[in-house]
XYZ file of C-alpha atoms in Angstrom:
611
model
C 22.946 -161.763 -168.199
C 22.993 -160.592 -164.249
C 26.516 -159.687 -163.213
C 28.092 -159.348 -159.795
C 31.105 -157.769 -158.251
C 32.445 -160.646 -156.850
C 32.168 -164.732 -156.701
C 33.558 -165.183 -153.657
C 34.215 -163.619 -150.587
C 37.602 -162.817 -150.690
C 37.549 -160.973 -153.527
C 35.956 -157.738 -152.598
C 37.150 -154.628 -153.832
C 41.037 -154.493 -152.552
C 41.373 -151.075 -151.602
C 41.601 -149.222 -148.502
C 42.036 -151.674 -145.576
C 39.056 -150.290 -143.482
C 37.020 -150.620 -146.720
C 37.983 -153.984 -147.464
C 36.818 -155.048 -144.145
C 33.882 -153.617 -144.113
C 32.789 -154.482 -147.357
C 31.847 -158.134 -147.540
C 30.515 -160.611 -150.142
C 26.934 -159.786 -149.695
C 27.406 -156.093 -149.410
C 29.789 -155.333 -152.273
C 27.737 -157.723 -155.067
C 24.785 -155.014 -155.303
C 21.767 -155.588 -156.941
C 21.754 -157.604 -160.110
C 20.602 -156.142 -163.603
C 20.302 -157.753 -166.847
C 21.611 -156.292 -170.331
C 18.439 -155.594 -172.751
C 19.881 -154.713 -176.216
C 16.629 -154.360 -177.514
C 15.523 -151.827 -175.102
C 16.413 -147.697 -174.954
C 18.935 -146.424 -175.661
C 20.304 -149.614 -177.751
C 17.036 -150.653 -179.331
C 19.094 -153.201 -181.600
C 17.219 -155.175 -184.134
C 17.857 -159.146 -184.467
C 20.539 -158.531 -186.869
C 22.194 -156.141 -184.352
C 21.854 -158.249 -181.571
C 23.553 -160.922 -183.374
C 26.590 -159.020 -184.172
C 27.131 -158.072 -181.091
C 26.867 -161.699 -179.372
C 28.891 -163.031 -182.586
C 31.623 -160.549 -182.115
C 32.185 -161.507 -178.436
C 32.220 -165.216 -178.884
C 34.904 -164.365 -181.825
C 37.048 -162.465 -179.373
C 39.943 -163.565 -177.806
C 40.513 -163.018 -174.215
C 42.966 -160.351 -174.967
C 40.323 -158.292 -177.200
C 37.874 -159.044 -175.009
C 40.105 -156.930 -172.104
C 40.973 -154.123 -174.637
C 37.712 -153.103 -175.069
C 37.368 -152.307 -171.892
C 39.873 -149.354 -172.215
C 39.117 -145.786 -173.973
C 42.864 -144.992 -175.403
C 44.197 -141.080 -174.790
C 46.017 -140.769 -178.722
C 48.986 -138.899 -177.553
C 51.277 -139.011 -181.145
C 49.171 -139.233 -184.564
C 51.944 -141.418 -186.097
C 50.933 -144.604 -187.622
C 53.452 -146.187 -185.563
C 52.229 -145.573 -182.628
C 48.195 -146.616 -183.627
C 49.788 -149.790 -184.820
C 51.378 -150.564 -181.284
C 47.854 -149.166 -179.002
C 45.790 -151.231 -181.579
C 47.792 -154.178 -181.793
C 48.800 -154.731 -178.208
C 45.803 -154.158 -176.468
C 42.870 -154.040 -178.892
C 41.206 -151.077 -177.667
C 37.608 -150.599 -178.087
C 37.457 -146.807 -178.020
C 39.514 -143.650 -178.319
C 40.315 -139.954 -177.660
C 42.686 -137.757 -179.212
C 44.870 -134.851 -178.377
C 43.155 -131.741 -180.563
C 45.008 -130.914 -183.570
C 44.038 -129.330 -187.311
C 41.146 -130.747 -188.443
C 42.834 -132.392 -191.682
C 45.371 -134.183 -189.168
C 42.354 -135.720 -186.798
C 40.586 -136.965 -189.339
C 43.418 -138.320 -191.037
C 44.506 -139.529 -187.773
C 40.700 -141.100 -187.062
C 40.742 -143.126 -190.775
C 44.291 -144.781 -190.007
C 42.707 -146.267 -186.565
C 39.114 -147.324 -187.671
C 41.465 -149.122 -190.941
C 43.545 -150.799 -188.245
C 41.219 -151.916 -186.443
C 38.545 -155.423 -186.485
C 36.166 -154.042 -184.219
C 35.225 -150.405 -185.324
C 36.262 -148.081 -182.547
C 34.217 -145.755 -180.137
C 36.421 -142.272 -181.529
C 34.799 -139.406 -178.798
C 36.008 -135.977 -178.467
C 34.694 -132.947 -175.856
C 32.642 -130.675 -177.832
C 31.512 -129.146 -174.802
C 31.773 -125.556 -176.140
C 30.606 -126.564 -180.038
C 33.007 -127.999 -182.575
C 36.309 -126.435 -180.468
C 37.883 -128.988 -178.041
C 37.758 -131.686 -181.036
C 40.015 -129.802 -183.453
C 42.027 -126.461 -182.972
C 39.932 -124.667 -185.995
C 36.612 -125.638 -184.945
C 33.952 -123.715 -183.910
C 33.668 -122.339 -180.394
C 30.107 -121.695 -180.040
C 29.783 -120.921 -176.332
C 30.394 -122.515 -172.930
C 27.558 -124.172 -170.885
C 26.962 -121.374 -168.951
C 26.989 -119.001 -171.580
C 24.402 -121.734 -173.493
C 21.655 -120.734 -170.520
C 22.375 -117.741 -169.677
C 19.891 -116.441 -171.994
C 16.286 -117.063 -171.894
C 15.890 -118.652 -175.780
C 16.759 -122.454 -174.541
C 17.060 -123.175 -178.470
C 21.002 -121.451 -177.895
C 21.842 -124.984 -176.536
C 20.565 -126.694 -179.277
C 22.333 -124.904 -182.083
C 25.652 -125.187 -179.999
C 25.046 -129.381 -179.969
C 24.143 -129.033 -183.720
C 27.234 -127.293 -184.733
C 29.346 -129.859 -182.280
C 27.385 -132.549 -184.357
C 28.070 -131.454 -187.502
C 32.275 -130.344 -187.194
C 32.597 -133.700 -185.284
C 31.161 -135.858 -187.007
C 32.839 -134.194 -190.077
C 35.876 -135.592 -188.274
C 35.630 -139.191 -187.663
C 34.181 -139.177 -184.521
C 30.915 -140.548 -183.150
C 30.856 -140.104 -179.449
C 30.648 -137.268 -177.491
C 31.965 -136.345 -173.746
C 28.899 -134.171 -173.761
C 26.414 -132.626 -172.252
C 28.229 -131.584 -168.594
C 24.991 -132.121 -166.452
C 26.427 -130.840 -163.336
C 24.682 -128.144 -160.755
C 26.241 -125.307 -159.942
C 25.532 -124.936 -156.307
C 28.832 -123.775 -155.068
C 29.807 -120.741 -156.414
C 33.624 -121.497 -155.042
C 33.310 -124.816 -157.549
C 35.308 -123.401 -160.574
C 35.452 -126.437 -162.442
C 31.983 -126.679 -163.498
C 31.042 -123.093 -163.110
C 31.448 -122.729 -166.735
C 30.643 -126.042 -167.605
C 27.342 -126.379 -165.891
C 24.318 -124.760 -167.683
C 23.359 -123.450 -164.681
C 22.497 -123.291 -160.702
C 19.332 -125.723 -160.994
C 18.235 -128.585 -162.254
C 15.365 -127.375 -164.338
C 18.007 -124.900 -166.427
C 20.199 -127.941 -166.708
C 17.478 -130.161 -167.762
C 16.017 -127.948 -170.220
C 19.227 -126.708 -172.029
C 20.888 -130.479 -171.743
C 17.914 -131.667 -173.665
C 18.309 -129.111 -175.851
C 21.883 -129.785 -176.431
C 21.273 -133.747 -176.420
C 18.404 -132.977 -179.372
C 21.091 -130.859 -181.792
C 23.918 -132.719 -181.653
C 21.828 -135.974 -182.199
C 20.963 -134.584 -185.796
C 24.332 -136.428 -186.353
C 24.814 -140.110 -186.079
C 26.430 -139.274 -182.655
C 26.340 -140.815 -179.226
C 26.403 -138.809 -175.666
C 27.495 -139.275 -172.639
C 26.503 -137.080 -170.051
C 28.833 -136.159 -166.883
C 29.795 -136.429 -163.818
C 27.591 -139.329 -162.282
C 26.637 -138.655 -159.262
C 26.997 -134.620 -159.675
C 29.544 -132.114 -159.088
C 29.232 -128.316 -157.839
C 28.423 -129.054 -154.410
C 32.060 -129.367 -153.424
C 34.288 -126.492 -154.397
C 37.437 -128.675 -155.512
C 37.848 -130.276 -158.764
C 38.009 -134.136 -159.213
C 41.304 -133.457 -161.416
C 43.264 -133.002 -157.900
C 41.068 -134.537 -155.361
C 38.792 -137.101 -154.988
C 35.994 -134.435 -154.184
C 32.473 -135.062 -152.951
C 28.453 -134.611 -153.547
C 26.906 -134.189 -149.929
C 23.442 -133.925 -150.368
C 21.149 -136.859 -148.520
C 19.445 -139.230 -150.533
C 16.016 -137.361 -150.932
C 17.657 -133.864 -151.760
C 19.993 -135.507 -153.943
C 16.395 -137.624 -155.925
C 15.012 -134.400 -156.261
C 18.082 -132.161 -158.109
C 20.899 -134.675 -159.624
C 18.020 -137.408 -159.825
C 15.570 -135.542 -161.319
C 18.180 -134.462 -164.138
C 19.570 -137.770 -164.531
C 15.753 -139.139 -164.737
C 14.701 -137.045 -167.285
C 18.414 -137.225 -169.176
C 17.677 -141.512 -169.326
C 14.261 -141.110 -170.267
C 15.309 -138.792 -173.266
C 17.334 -141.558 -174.452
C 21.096 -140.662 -173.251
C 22.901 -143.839 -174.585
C 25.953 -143.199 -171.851
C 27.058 -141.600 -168.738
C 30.158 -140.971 -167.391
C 30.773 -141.464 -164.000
C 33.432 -138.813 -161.619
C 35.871 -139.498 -159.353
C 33.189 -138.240 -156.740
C 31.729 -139.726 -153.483
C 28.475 -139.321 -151.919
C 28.459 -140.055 -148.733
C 24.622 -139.960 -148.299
C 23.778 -142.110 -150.931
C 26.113 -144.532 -150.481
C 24.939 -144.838 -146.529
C 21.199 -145.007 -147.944
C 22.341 -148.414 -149.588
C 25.008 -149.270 -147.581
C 23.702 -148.127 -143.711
C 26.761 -149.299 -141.742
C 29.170 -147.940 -144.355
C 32.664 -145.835 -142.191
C 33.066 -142.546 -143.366
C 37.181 -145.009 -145.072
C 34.982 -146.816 -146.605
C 32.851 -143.680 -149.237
C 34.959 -144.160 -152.112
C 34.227 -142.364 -155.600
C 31.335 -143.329 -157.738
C 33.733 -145.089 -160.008
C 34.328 -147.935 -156.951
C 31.197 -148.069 -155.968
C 28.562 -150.793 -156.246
C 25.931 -148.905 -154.251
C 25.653 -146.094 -156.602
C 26.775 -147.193 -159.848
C 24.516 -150.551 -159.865
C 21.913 -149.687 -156.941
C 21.631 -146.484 -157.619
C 22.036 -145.489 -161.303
C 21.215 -149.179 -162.749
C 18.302 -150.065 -160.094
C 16.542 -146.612 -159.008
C 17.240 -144.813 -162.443
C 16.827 -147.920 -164.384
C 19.495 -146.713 -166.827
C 20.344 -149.611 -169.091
C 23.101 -147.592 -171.383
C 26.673 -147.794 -171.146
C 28.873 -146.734 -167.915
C 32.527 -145.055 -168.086
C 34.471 -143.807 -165.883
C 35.933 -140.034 -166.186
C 39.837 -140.036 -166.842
C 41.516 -142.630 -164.807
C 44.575 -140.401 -163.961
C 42.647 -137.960 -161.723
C 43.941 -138.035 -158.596
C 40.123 -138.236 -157.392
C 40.523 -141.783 -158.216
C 44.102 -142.456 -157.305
C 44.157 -140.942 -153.756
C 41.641 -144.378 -153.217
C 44.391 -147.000 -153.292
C 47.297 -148.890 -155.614
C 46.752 -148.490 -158.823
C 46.896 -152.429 -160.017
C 43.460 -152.829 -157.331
C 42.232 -149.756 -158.651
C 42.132 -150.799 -162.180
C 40.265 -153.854 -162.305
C 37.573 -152.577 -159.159
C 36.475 -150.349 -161.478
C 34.756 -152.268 -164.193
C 33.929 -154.880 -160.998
C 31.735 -151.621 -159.795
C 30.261 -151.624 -162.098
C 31.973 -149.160 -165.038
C 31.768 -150.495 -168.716
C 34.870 -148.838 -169.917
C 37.903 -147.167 -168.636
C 39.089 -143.956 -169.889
C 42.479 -143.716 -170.727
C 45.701 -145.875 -169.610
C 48.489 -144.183 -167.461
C 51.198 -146.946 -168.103
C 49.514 -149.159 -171.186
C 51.278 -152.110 -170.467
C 50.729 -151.963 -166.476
C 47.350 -151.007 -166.746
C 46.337 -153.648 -169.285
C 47.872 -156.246 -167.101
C 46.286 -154.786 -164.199
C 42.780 -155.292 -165.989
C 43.664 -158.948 -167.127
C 45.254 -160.447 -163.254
C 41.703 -158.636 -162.310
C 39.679 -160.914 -164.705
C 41.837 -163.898 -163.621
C 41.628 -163.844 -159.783
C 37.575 -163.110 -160.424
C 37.782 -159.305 -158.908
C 36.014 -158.964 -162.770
C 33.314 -161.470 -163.371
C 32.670 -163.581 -166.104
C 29.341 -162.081 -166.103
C 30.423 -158.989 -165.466
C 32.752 -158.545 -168.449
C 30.410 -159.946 -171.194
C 27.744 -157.777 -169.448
C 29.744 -155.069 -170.129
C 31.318 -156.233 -173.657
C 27.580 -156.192 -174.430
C 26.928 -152.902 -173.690
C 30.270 -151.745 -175.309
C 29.551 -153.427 -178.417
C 25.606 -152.603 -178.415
C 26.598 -148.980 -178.293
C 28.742 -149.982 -181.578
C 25.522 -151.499 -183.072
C 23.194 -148.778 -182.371
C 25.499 -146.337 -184.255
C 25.467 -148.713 -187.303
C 29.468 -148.794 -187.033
C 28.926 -152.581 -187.524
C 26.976 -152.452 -191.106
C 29.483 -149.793 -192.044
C 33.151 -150.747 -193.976
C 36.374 -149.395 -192.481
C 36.383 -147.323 -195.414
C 33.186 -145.989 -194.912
C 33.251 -145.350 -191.130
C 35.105 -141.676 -191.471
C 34.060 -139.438 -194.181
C 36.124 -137.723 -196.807
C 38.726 -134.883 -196.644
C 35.935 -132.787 -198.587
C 33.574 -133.086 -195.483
C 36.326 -130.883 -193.531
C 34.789 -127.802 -195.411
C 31.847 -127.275 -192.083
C 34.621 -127.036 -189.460
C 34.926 -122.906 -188.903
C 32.919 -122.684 -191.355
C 31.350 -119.159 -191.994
C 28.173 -119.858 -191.147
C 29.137 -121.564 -188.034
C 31.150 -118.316 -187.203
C 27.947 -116.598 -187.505
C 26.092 -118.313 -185.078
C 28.680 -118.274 -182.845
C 28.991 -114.162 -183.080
C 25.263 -114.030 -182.718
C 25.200 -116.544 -179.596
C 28.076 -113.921 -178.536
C 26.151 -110.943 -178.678
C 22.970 -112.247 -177.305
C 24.898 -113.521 -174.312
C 26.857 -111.265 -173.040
C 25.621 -109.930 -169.609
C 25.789 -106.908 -167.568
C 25.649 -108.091 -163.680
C 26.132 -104.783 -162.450
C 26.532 -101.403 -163.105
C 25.870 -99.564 -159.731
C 27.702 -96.557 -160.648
C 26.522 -95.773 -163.900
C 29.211 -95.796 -165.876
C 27.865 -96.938 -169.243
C 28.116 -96.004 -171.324
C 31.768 -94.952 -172.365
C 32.443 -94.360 -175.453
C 35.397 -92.962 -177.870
C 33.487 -89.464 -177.991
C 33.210 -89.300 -173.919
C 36.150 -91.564 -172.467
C 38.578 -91.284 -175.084
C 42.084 -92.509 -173.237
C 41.428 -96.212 -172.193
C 43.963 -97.731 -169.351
C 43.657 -101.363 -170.483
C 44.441 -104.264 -168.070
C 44.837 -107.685 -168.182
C 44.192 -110.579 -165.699
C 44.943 -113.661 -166.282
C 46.785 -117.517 -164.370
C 49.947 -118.149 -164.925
C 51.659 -119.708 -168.077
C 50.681 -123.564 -168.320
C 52.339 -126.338 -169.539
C 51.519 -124.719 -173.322
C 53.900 -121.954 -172.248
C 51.692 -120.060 -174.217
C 51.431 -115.999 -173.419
C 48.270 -116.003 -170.916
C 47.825 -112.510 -171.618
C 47.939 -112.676 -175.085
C 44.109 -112.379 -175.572
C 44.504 -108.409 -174.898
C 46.188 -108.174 -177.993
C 42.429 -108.995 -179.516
C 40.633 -106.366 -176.790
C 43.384 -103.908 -177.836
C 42.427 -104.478 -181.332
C 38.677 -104.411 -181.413
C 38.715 -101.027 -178.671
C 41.159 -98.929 -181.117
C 38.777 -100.229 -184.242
C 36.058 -98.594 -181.939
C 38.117 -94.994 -182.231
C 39.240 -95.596 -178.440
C 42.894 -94.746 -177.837
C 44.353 -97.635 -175.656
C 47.117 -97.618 -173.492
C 48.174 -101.328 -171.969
C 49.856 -101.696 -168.787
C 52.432 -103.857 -168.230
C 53.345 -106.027 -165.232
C 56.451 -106.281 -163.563
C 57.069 -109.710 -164.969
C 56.317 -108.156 -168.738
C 58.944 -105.607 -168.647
C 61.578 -107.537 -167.041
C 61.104 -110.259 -169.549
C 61.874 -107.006 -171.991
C 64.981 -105.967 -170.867
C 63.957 -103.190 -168.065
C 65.857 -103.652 -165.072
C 65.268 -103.533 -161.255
C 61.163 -104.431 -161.799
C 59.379 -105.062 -158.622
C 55.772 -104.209 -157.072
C 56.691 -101.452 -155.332
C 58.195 -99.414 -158.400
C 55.523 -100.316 -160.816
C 52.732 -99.060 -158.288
C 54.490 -95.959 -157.120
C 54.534 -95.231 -161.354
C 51.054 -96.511 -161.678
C 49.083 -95.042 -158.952
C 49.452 -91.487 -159.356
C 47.615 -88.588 -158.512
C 47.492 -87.541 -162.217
C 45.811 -90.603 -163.321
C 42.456 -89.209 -164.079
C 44.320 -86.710 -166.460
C 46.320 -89.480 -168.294
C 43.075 -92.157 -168.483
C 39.297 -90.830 -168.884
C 38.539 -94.820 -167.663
C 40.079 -98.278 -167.180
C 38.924 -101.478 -168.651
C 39.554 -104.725 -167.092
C 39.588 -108.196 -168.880
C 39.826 -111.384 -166.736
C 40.609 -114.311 -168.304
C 41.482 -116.489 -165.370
C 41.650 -120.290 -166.147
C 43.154 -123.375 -163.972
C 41.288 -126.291 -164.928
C 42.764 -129.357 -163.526
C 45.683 -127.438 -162.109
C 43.782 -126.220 -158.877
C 41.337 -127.341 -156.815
C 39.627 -124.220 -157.231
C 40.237 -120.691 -158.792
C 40.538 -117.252 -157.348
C 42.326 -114.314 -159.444
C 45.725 -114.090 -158.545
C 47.714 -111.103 -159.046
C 51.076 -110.451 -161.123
C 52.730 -109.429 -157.814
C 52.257 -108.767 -154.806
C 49.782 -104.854 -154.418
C 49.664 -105.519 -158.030
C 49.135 -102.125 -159.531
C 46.970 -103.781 -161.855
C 44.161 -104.478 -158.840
C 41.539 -102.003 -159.327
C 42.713 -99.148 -156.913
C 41.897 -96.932 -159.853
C 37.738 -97.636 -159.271
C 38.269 -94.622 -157.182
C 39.727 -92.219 -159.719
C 37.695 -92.839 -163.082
C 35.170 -94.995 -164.380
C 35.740 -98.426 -164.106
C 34.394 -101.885 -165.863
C 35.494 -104.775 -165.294
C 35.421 -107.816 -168.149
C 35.277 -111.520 -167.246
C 35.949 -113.443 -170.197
C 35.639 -116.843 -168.123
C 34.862 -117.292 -164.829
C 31.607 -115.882 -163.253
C 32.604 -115.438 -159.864
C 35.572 -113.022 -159.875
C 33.272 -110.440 -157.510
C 34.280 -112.049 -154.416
C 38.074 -110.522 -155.487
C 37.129 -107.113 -157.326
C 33.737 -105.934 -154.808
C 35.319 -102.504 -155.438
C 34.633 -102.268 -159.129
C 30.845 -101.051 -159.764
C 30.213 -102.234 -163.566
C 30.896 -105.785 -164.255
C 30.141 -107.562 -167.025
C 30.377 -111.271 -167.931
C 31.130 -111.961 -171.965
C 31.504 -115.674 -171.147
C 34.615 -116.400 -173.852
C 37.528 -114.942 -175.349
C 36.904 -115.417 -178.255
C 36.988 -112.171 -180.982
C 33.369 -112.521 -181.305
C 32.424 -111.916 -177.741
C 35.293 -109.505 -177.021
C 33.927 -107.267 -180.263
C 30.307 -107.945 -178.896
C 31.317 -106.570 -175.037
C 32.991 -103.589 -176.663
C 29.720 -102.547 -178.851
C 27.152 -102.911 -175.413
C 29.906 -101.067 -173.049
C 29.760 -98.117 -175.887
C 25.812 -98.357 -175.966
C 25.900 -99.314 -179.299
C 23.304 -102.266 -178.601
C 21.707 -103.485 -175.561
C 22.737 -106.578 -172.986
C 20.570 -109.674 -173.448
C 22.243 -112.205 -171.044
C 21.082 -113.358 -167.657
C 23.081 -114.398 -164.721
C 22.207 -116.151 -161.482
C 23.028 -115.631 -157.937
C 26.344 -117.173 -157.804
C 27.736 -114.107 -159.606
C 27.268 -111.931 -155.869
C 29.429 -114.827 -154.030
C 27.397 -114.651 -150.763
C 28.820 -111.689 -149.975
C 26.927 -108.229 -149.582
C 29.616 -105.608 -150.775
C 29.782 -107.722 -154.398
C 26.294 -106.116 -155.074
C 27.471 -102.209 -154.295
């Protein structure tokens, strides 16, 4: 059935006043597009399609507004599935990570509770890790085409199949089809497979291909494109810029080719674009660009009508401030399924924000065409999984399946994806190799963020570098920060003492060379991420490039040049994980060579990065 955004005038999306003005009846309604549950990527048989319009005539309006909403599982009691499930009857779900054993037991509870079998997804971006604390990290996005064999990004969506599935779940947040054109973006710089669209088409079908060996569903992200802006969505709502023709031929080419492959979902970001929303919409303010996930123009013109996708919409997490810088949250709610979004993902308040949804359904912001339109899809997504031929009992497998996640031989195609990715970008000063037979005394140092809400140790992944250098035969002293020895009892720490210890004219006696391992993270904390120092002249910033051989170690974020041009060998291991810490260690000793490949972004648009 066609849907619209609106019956009546009046009820046009109620969000920022200049936007509300501006966008009338006739403007915000969009283009109408039917539902074909027989077509890609549904392709439901008669028996399918009959399920699907059964279960919605069957529904009460109450389940018919809770399956609009993707639940964030925050406590694995059975208490607390008992009150998400039977309050507001939610048609999907995503967990907080935990051991294997717990998630899945967690998963069977929820699909037993439950009369419509649940969407459970997880974010096996990086392989099975993400969906469980001992699954598999196979490697990051970047790290998954930063080598020339494209086949890297299939195994990684293969192992992510097999470990999640193995859990319960049967949709997954996955693949990130971003471009990484801004090399200040830090929130997709690891996450995107690359800097254009024909590396992220490639490895994305790649990915798509493996992890579809398993009776799992995608949905690719962030509709319409991040890594043109350098801030993160998490923080702000941030922005794709390109015009409508540049934008057809990088973003939609990828998403062209990712619907023709037969993605069955996308999930749309928190991001504007002004210049496609202006190509719909000509008179459109610059008040009245909201984010994709409130807008008409690109969700149903754009991504329904152009791209002709015919899967199911969500929106990205509903808590970013990306979306909740764009008005109240009760208008914000409801507009987004008007605009065309199938689902929402994730409550803030449960109780507000299924209200919200409902008083949007009864003042007609939501359709009655809209919300069947997009129970259908919902529900077809169901279908094409076979959920609804399945029994409760039957939707999550047994304990014994648990056996694949870390497996062994997952392990080992991690530590081979680890050693064939691993990339020198520079080594200007030829340094390399150092081994425990030339450069016996290592000064190790460690950059990291600070402490997150975990309160875990960020620098605790040198204990692992310390490890794997003195199994090597190197003899490693660590340096401490300020902050370190304080928190150990010395007393009257500050910059100035620790550098006037540190930086001393003997130090190419005491050290024959200093490694440096950067492990800098921030996601969703920052709008974008730069290394920042323990103190202020941190001793720990590489003055020492000067006195002895120098490399420098980035076990996460590519562009760390811009804030270290003075160090000559860099080298980008992509994780922190033991295998590609052990991996780095063997190519900085020679022991075997460097296969990875980097792009452009690395050098930061800046000249001296390259010395």
């Amino acid at each position: 059935m066609p849907f619209s955004i609106a019956a009546e005038p009046d009820r046009s999306l109620p969000l920022r006043d200049s936007a509300a003005r501006s966008r009338n009846a006739s403007e915000t309604r969009g283009r109408q597009f039917d539902v074909d549950l027989r077509a890609a990527p549904f392709t439901l048989d008669d028996d399918a399609v009959t399920w699907v319009e059964s279960t919605i005539t069957s529904m009460s309006l109450e389940e018919k507004i809770g399956q609009l909403f993707i639940n964030h599982n925050d406590d694995y009691s059975r208490e607390y599935l008992d009150g998400v499930l039977e309050n507001f009857h939610v048609g999907g779900m995503r967990y907080r990570p935990g051991p294997s054993a717990a998630v899945q037991e967690h998963i069977r509870y929820a699909q037993s509770k439950t009369r419509i079998p649940l969407l459970v997804a997880s974010n096996p971006e990086m392989g099975g890790a993400g969906s469980c604390d001992d699954g598999t990290f196979v490697s990051t996005h970047l790290q998954a085409g930063s080598h020339p064999d494209r086949t890297i990004a299939r195994r990684m969506g293969q192992v992510a199949g097999v470990e999640t599935t193995a859990l319960g779940c049967n949709w997954a947040f996955a693949p990130i089809v971003d471009i990484h054109y801004n090399w200040r973006n830090t929130v997709v710089s690891t996450r995107a497979f690359g800097n254009t669209p024909e590396i992220v088409v490639e490895r994305a079908k790649e990915y798509f291909d493996g992890i579809s060996e398993s009776a799992t569903a995608c949905a690719i992200k962030h509709f319409p494109g991040d890594g043109v802006d350098e801030r993160d969505q998490h923080v702000v709502t941030s922005y794709n810029t390109l015009g409508f023709e540049e934008w057809n031929r990088t973003y939609g080419h990828v998403y062209r080719e990712m619907i023709d492959h037969g993605v069955q979902s996308i999930m749309a970001g928190h991001i504007g674009a002004p210049g496609l929303s202006r190509h719909f919409r000509p008179a459109m303010a610059d008040a009245d660009i909201l984010p994709a996930t409130l807008s008409p123009e690109l969700l149903q013109d754009l991504l329904r009508g152009d791209l002709g996708f015919n899967g199911l919409i969500l929106t990205d997490a509903t808590q970013m401030v990306g979306l909740t810088q764009a008005g109240k949250r009760k208008d914000l709610v409801p507009a987004t399924i008007a605009a065309g979004c199938d689902m929402f993902l994730f409550f803030r308040n449960p109780a507000e924000d299924f209200r919200y949804m409902l008083d949007g359904y009864s003042t007609g912001v939501i359709t009655e065409q809209r919300l069947h339109d997009a129970l259908r899809r919902i529900l077809a997504l169901k279908a094409s999984l076979g959920l609804h031929r399945r029994p409760a009992d039957q939707l999550v497998p047994p304990v014994e399946a648990l056996g694949v996640i870390g497996s062994e031989a997952h392990r080992a195609v991690a530590a081979e994806i680890a050693d064939r990715t691993v990339t020198l970008v520079k080594d200007t000063a030829g340094n390399l190799p150092i081994t425990p037979t030339t450069h016996r005394r290592i000064r190790l140092y460690g950059i990291s963020g600070d402490a997150d809400f975990t309160r875990t140790d960020p620098l605790a992944y040198l204990d692992t570098v310390k490890e794997e250098l003195e199994a090597a035969g190197f003899e490693v002293h660590l340096f401490r920060t300020a902050g370190q020895r304080q928190a150990e009892g010395e007393k009257g720490m500050n910059f100035m003492r620790i550098l006037s210890e540190e930086a001393t004219g003997d130090y190419p006696d005491k050290y024959d060379a200093a490694l440096v391992f950067a492990n800098v993270k921030g996601f969703a904390q920052e709008a974008a991420i730069r290394i920042k120092w323990s103190t202020p002249l941190a001793a720990e910033i590489p003055w020492y490039a000067a006195e002895v051989p120098t490399v420098f170690v980035s076990l996460n974020q590519p562009n760390h040049l811009i804030d270290v041009p003075m160090v000559r060998t860099a080298i980008h291991a992509h994780a922190g994980s033991r295998e590609a810490i052990r991996a780095t260690i063997d190519k900085i000793q020679g022991r075997s060579g460097f296969e990875g490949t980097f792009n452009e972004n690395v050098f930061c648009d800046s000249f001296d990065t390259r010395l």
